[in-house]
CSV table of C-alpha atoms in Angstrom, one decimal:
chain,number,residue,atom,x,y,z
A,29,MET,CA,9.1,-15.9,-10.7
A,30,CYS,CA,9.9,-15.3,-7.1
A,31,SER,CA,10.2,-18.1,-4.5
A,32,ILE,CA,7.5,-17.0,-2.1
A,33,ARG,CA,5.0,-19.8,-1.4
A,34,LYS,CA,3.6,-19.2,2.0
A,35,CYS,CA,2.7,-16.2,4.2
A,36,GLY,CA,5.5,-15.2,6.5
A,37,GLU,CA,8.6,-15.7,4.3
A,38,ARG,CA,8.6,-12.1,3.1
A,39,CYS,CA,5.5,-10.1,4.0
A,40,GLY,CA,4.4,-7.4,6.4
A,41,LYS,CA,7.2,-5.5,8.2
A,42,ILE,CA,9.9,-7.8,6.7
A,43,TRP,CA,8.7,-6.9,3.1
A,44,ARG,CA,8.4,-3.2,3.9
A,45,SER,CA,11.9,-2.9,5.4
A,46,ASP,CA,13.5,-4.8,2.6
A,47,ALA,CA,11.5,-3.4,-0.2
A,48,MET,CA,13.9,-0.7,-1.4
A,49,ASN,CA,17.4,-0.5,-2.7
A,50,SER,CA,18.7,1.5,0.2
A,51,SER,CA,18.6,1.1,4.0
A,52,GLU,CA,15.5,3.4,4.0
A,53,SER,CA,12.3,1.6,5.2
A,54,LEU,CA,9.1,1.8,3.2
A,55,ASP,CA,6.8,4.3,4.9
A,56,CYS,CA,3.7,4.7,2.7
A,57,PRO,CA,0.2,3.3,2.5
A,58,ILE,CA,0.0,0.2,0.3
A,59,ILE,CA,-3.2,-0.1,-1.7
A,60,ASP,CA,-4.0,-3.3,-3.7
A,61,GLY,CA,-5.7,-2.1,-6.9
A,62,HIS,CA,-7.2,-5.4,-8.0
A,63,THR,CA,-8.9,-8.0,-5.9
A,64,HIS,CA,-12.1,-9.9,-6.2
A,65,LEU,CA,-14.9,-10.7,-3.8
A,66,GLY,CA,-18.0,-12.9,-4.1
A,67,LEU,CA,-19.6,-16.3,-3.6
A,68,GLU,CA,-20.0,-19.2,-6.0
A,69,ALA,CA,-23.7,-18.9,-5.3
A,70,PHE,CA,-23.7,-15.6,-7.2
A,71,ILE,CA,-23.1,-17.6,-10.5
A,72,VAL,CA,-26.7,-18.1,-11.7
A,73,LYS,CA,-26.2,-19.3,-15.2
A,74,PRO,CA,-24.2,-22.3,-16.6
A,75,ILE,CA,-20.6,-21.4,-17.6
A,76,PRO,CA,-19.8,-22.8,-21.1
A,77,GLU,CA,-17.2,-25.5,-21.2
A,78,ALA,CA,-15.0,-23.5,-23.5
A,79,LYS,CA,-14.9,-20.6,-21.1
A,80,GLN,CA,-14.0,-22.9,-18.3
A,81,GLN,CA,-10.8,-23.9,-20.1
A,82,ARG,CA,-9.4,-20.4,-19.5
A,83,PRO,CA,-6.6,-20.1,-16.9
A,84,ALA,CA,-8.8,-18.1,-14.5
A,85,PHE,CA,-11.0,-21.1,-13.9
A,86,ARG,CA,-8.3,-23.0,-12.2
A,87,ASP,CA,-9.3,-21.1,-9.1
A,88,ARG,CA,-12.7,-21.1,-7.4
A,89,MET,CA,-14.9,-18.1,-8.1
A,90,GLU,CA,-15.3,-17.4,-4.4
A,91,ASN,CA,-13.6,-15.1,-1.9
A,92,ARG,CA,-15.3,-13.9,1.3
A,93,TYR,CA,-14.3,-10.5,2.6
A,94,GLU,CA,-13.0,-12.0,5.8
A,95,ALA,CA,-10.4,-13.9,3.7
A,96,LEU,CA,-9.4,-10.8,1.9
A,97,ILE,CA,-8.9,-8.9,5.2
A,98,GLU,CA,-6.8,-11.8,6.5
A,99,ARG,CA,-4.6,-11.7,3.4
A,100,LEU,CA,-4.2,-7.9,3.6
A,101,ASP,CA,-3.2,-8.2,7.2
A,102,CYS,CA,-0.6,-10.9,6.5
A,103,ASN,CA,1.1,-8.8,3.9
A,104,GLN,CA,0.5,-5.4,5.7
A,105,VAL,CA,-1.4,-4.0,2.8
A,106,ASP,CA,-3.5,-1.1,4.1
A,107,GLN,CA,-6.4,-1.2,1.7
A,108,ALA,CA,-7.7,-3.0,-1.4
A,109,VAL,CA,-9.9,-2.1,-4.3
A,110,ALA,CA,-12.4,-5.0,-4.5
A,111,PHE,CA,-15.0,-5.9,-7.1
A,112,PRO,CA,-17.1,-9.0,-8.0
A,113,PHE,CA,-15.9,-11.8,-10.2
A,114,PRO,CA,-16.6,-10.3,-13.6
A,115,LEU,CA,-18.5,-13.0,-15.4
A,116,GLU,CA,-21.6,-12.7,-17.7
A,117,GLU,CA,-23.1,-15.6,-15.6
A,118,VAL,CA,-22.9,-13.8,-12.3
A,119,ASP,CA,-25.9,-12.1,-10.7
A,120,THR,CA,-24.5,-8.6,-10.9
A,121,GLU,CA,-27.0,-7.1,-8.5
A,122,THR,CA,-26.2,-9.6,-5.7
A,123,ALA,CA,-22.5,-9.5,-6.4
A,124,ASN,CA,-22.3,-5.7,-6.4
A,125,ARG,CA,-24.2,-5.6,-3.1
A,126,TYR,CA,-21.8,-8.1,-1.5
A,127,VAL,CA,-18.9,-5.8,-2.3
A,128,LEU,CA,-20.7,-2.8,-0.9
A,129,GLU,CA,-21.5,-4.9,2.2
A,130,ALA,CA,-17.8,-5.7,2.6
A,131,SER,CA,-16.9,-2.1,2.4
A,132,GLN,CA,-19.5,-1.3,5.1
A,133,ALA,CA,-18.0,-4.0,7.3
A,134,TYR,CA,-14.4,-2.8,6.7
A,135,PRO,CA,-14.7,0.9,5.6
A,136,GLU,CA,-11.0,1.7,6.2
A,137,ARG,CA,-9.8,-1.4,4.3
A,138,ILE,CA,-12.0,-2.2,1.4
A,139,ILE,CA,-12.6,0.2,-1.5
A,140,PRO,CA,-15.7,-1.0,-3.4
A,141,PHE,CA,-15.9,-1.1,-7.2
A,142,VAL,CA,-18.9,-2.5,-9.1
A,143,LEU,CA,-19.3,-4.3,-12.4
A,144,ILE,CA,-20.1,-2.2,-15.4
A,145,GLY,CA,-23.7,-2.2,-16.6
A,146,ASP,CA,-26.7,0.0,-17.2
A,147,ARG,CA,-27.1,1.3,-13.6
A,148,ILE,CA,-23.8,3.0,-13.0
A,149,GLU,CA,-25.3,6.1,-11.5
A,150,TYR,CA,-27.4,4.0,-9.0
A,151,TRP,CA,-24.3,2.1,-7.8
A,152,LEU,CA,-22.3,5.2,-7.4
A,153,GLN,CA,-25.1,6.6,-5.3
A,154,GLN,CA,-24.9,3.4,-3.2
A,155,GLY,CA,-21.2,4.0,-2.4
A,156,ALA,CA,-19.2,2.5,-5.3
A,157,ARG,CA,-15.8,4.2,-5.7
A,158,GLY,CA,-15.1,2.9,-9.2
A,159,VAL,CA,-16.2,0.4,-11.9
A,160,LYS,CA,-14.7,-2.8,-13.3
A,161,GLN,CA,-15.1,-4.1,-16.9
A,162,HIS,CA,-13.9,-7.4,-18.2
A,163,PHE,CA,-14.3,-8.9,-21.7
A,164,LEU,CA,-15.7,-12.1,-20.1
A,165,MET,CA,-18.7,-10.1,-19.0
A,166,ALA,CA,-19.8,-9.6,-22.7
A,167,PRO,CA,-19.8,-5.8,-21.9
A,168,ASP,CA,-21.2,-4.9,-25.3
A,169,ARG,CA,-24.6,-6.1,-24.1
A,170,PHE,CA,-24.7,-2.8,-22.1
A,171,ASP,CA,-25.0,0.8,-23.2
A,172,LEU,CA,-21.3,1.4,-22.8
A,173,SER,CA,-21.3,4.9,-24.1
A,174,THR,CA,-23.8,6.0,-21.4
A,175,ALA,CA,-21.9,4.0,-18.8
A,176,TYR,CA,-18.5,5.5,-19.7
A,177,ARG,CA,-19.9,9.0,-19.6
A,178,ALA,CA,-21.5,8.4,-16.2
A,179,ILE,CA,-18.2,7.1,-14.8
A,180,ALA,CA,-16.3,10.0,-16.2
A,181,GLU,CA,-18.8,12.6,-15.0
A,182,ALA,CA,-18.6,11.1,-11.5
A,183,GLY,CA,-14.8,11.4,-11.6
A,184,VAL,CA,-14.2,7.8,-10.6
A,185,PRO,CA,-11.9,5.3,-12.3
A,186,LEU,CA,-12.7,2.4,-14.6
A,187,ILE,CA,-10.5,-0.6,-14.4
A,188,ALA,CA,-10.7,-2.6,-17.6
A,189,HIS,CA,-9.4,-6.1,-18.5
A,190,LEU,CA,-9.3,-5.6,-22.2
A,191,THR,CA,-9.1,-8.5,-24.7
A,192,THR,CA,-5.8,-9.4,-26.2
A,193,ARG,CA,-6.9,-12.5,-28.2
A,194,GLU,CA,-8.4,-10.9,-31.3
A,195,GLY,CA,-9.4,-7.7,-32.8
A,196,PRO,CA,-7.9,-4.2,-32.0
A,197,GLY,CA,-4.9,-4.0,-29.8
A,198,ILE,CA,-4.8,-2.3,-26.4
A,199,PRO,CA,-4.2,1.2,-27.6
A,200,ALA,CA,-7.0,1.0,-30.2
A,201,GLN,CA,-9.4,-0.3,-27.5
A,202,ILE,CA,-8.5,2.6,-25.2
A,203,ARG,CA,-9.0,5.1,-28.0
A,204,ALA,CA,-12.4,3.7,-28.7
A,205,ILE,CA,-13.4,4.1,-25.0
A,206,ARG,CA,-12.0,7.6,-24.8
A,207,GLN,CA,-13.9,8.6,-27.9
A,208,MET,CA,-17.1,8.0,-25.9
A,209,ALA,CA,-15.8,9.5,-22.7
A,210,PRO,CA,-12.7,11.7,-23.3
A,211,THR,CA,-12.1,12.6,-19.6
A,212,LEU,CA,-12.5,9.0,-18.3
A,213,THR,CA,-9.7,7.8,-15.9
A,214,LEU,CA,-8.8,4.3,-17.2
A,215,ILE,CA,-6.7,1.7,-15.4
A,216,VAL,CA,-5.7,-1.1,-17.7
A,217,ALA,CA,-5.8,-4.4,-15.8
A,218,HIS,CA,-2.7,-6.7,-15.9
A,219,MET,CA,-0.8,-4.0,-17.9
A,220,GLY,CA,-2.6,-5.3,-21.0
A,221,ARG,CA,-0.4,-8.5,-21.1
A,222,ARG,CA,-1.3,-11.4,-23.3
A,223,VAL,CA,-0.4,-14.4,-21.2
A,224,PRO,CA,-1.1,-14.7,-17.4
A,225,ASN,CA,1.9,-14.4,-15.1
A,226,THR,CA,4.1,-13.0,-17.9
A,227,GLY,CA,4.8,-9.6,-19.4
A,228,GLU,CA,4.2,-10.8,-22.9
A,229,GLY,CA,3.0,-8.0,-25.1
A,230,VAL,CA,3.2,-5.2,-22.6
A,231,GLU,CA,6.2,-3.4,-24.0
A,232,GLU,CA,4.7,-3.4,-27.4
A,233,HIS,CA,2.1,-0.8,-26.5
A,234,LEU,CA,4.0,1.4,-24.0
A,235,ALA,CA,5.1,4.0,-26.6
A,236,GLU,CA,1.5,4.6,-27.7
A,237,LEU,CA,0.1,4.7,-24.2
A,238,ARG,CA,2.7,7.3,-23.2
A,239,GLU,CA,0.8,9.9,-25.2
A,240,MET,CA,-2.6,9.1,-23.6
A,241,GLU,CA,-3.5,11.1,-20.5
A,242,GLN,CA,-5.2,9.6,-17.5
A,243,VAL,CA,-4.4,6.0,-18.5
A,244,TYR,CA,-2.7,3.8,-15.9
A,245,LEU,CA,-1.3,0.3,-16.0
A,246,GLU,CA,-2.1,-2.1,-13.2
A,247,THR,CA,0.5,-4.8,-12.4
A,248,SER,CA,-1.3,-8.0,-11.3
A,249,THR,CA,-0.3,-11.3,-12.8
A,250,VAL,CA,2.5,-9.8,-14.9
A,251,ARG,CA,5.2,-11.3,-12.5
A,252,GLU,CA,8.1,-10.0,-14.6
A,253,PRO,CA,10.0,-7.3,-12.6
A,254,GLN,CA,11.8,-6.0,-15.7
A,255,THR,CA,8.5,-5.4,-17.5
A,256,ILE,CA,7.3,-3.3,-14.6
A,257,ALA,CA,10.6,-1.4,-14.4
A,258,THR,CA,10.4,-0.7,-18.2
A,259,ALA,CA,6.9,0.5,-17.9
A,260,VAL,CA,7.9,2.9,-15.1
A,261,GLU,CA,10.8,4.1,-17.3
A,262,VAL,CA,8.7,4.7,-20.4
A,263,LEU,CA,5.4,5.9,-18.9
A,264,GLY,CA,6.7,7.4,-15.7
A,265,ASP,CA,6.2,6.2,-12.1
A,266,GLU,CA,3.0,8.1,-11.8
A,267,ARG,CA,1.2,5.8,-14.3
A,268,ILE,CA,1.7,2.4,-12.7
A,269,VAL,CA,-0.6,0.9,-10.1
A,270,TYR,CA,0.1,-2.2,-7.9
A,271,GLY,CA,-2.5,-4.9,-7.9
A,272,SER,CA,-2.6,-8.6,-7.0
A,273,ASP,CA,-5.8,-10.1,-8.6
A,274,PHE,CA,-6.3,-12.0,-5.3
A,275,PRO,CA,-7.6,-14.7,-4.9
A,276,PHE,CA,-6.5,-15.7,-8.5
A,277,ASN,CA,-3.3,-17.8,-8.7
A,278,SER,CA,-4.2,-19.5,-5.3
A,279,TYR,CA,-4.0,-22.8,-7.2
A,280,LEU,CA,-0.4,-21.9,-7.9
A,281,ASP,CA,0.8,-20.1,-4.7
A,282,ALA,CA,-0.3,-20.3,-1.1
A,283,ASP,CA,-0.1,-16.5,-0.9
A,284,PRO,CA,-0.4,-15.0,-4.4
A,285,MET,CA,-0.6,-11.5,-3.0
A,286,ALA,CA,2.8,-11.9,-1.5
A,287,VAL,CA,4.2,-13.1,-4.8
A,288,GLU,CA,2.8,-10.0,-6.6
A,289,LEU,CA,4.4,-7.7,-3.9
A,290,GLU,CA,7.7,-9.5,-4.4
A,291,THR,CA,7.5,-8.8,-8.1
A,292,ILE,CA,7.3,-5.1,-7.4
A,293,ARG,CA,10.2,-5.4,-5.0
A,294,GLN,CA,12.3,-7.1,-7.5
A,295,ALA,CA,11.7,-4.3,-10.0
A,296,GLN,CA,14.2,-2.3,-7.9
A,297,LEU,CA,12.4,1.0,-8.2
A,298,PRO,CA,13.6,4.1,-6.3
A,299,SER,CA,11.8,4.7,-3.0
A,300,SER,CA,9.8,7.6,-4.4
A,301,SER,CA,8.6,5.5,-7.4
A,302,LEU,CA,7.8,2.6,-5.1
A,303,ALA,CA,5.6,4.8,-3.0
A,304,ARG,CA,3.7,6.0,-6.0
A,305,VAL,CA,3.2,2.5,-7.5
A,306,LEU,CA,2.2,0.8,-4.2
A,307,GLY,CA,-0.5,3.3,-3.3
A,308,GLY,CA,0.1,6.9,-4.2
A,309,ASN,CA,-1.1,6.7,-7.8
A,310,LEU,CA,-4.2,4.9,-6.9
A,311,ALA,CA,-5.0,7.2,-4.0
A,312,ARG,CA,-4.8,10.1,-6.5
A,313,CYS,CA,-7.1,8.3,-9.0
A,314,LEU,CA,-9.6,7.8,-6.2
A,315,GLY,CA,-9.4,11.4,-5.0
A,316,SER,CA,-8.1,10.4,-1.6
């Protein structure tokens, strides 16, 4: 894990100029593909004690969009995909609207995604640019087949945090989704790793994923540069997307976004690959 612990040690112009292996400076948009927005007030049901023991609950389930903009500015990140905290106990309607409000307040900075559910077409009409799924949302309570087809038909991406604890592995879960929506663009959150802040389990599924079109891996909370470098080597640099999972890991680091950027830097990718990972690939997924 890198040594960054506070904003200013290696962020912004310093990070951009030192990001590559040569004297060339980084001159490309940086898009964070994984951030969360919302207020604790949006949690309207009790969260079971067993669920609260998960690592994610070490951080508050709150992040105002002003705080996200401040963090983006600190790290000179140009834009961020943002979606609500993906819990079954969250009031999805209110949470989705907050993210759309954030995008309206900062249209050049915040790219709004909404939580998966039974009203995908409605939320896309309201301005959502993509959809987020998480196993903690109990997504099976929704008509997922209809949701996946609506996402695919709209040509927007789904970012999914798939389960790694039990049942089918990552490739099998992806195949099940693609059977319902063969043309869906799918971004696998956290590269499908098993343990937060490690690359455990990622390399096991790279060979199978290489044969799957329109499937991307998003890098947040992997924090092992070699895992990211290996994924680029196996899948190609056009299949990896940078993300931070901000504000998660704030209990661990004063600036978790900076730590995630440092992990990408330490992967020592060629400048062309770095440009794709840091923003080019996600921009292509979003059609921008």
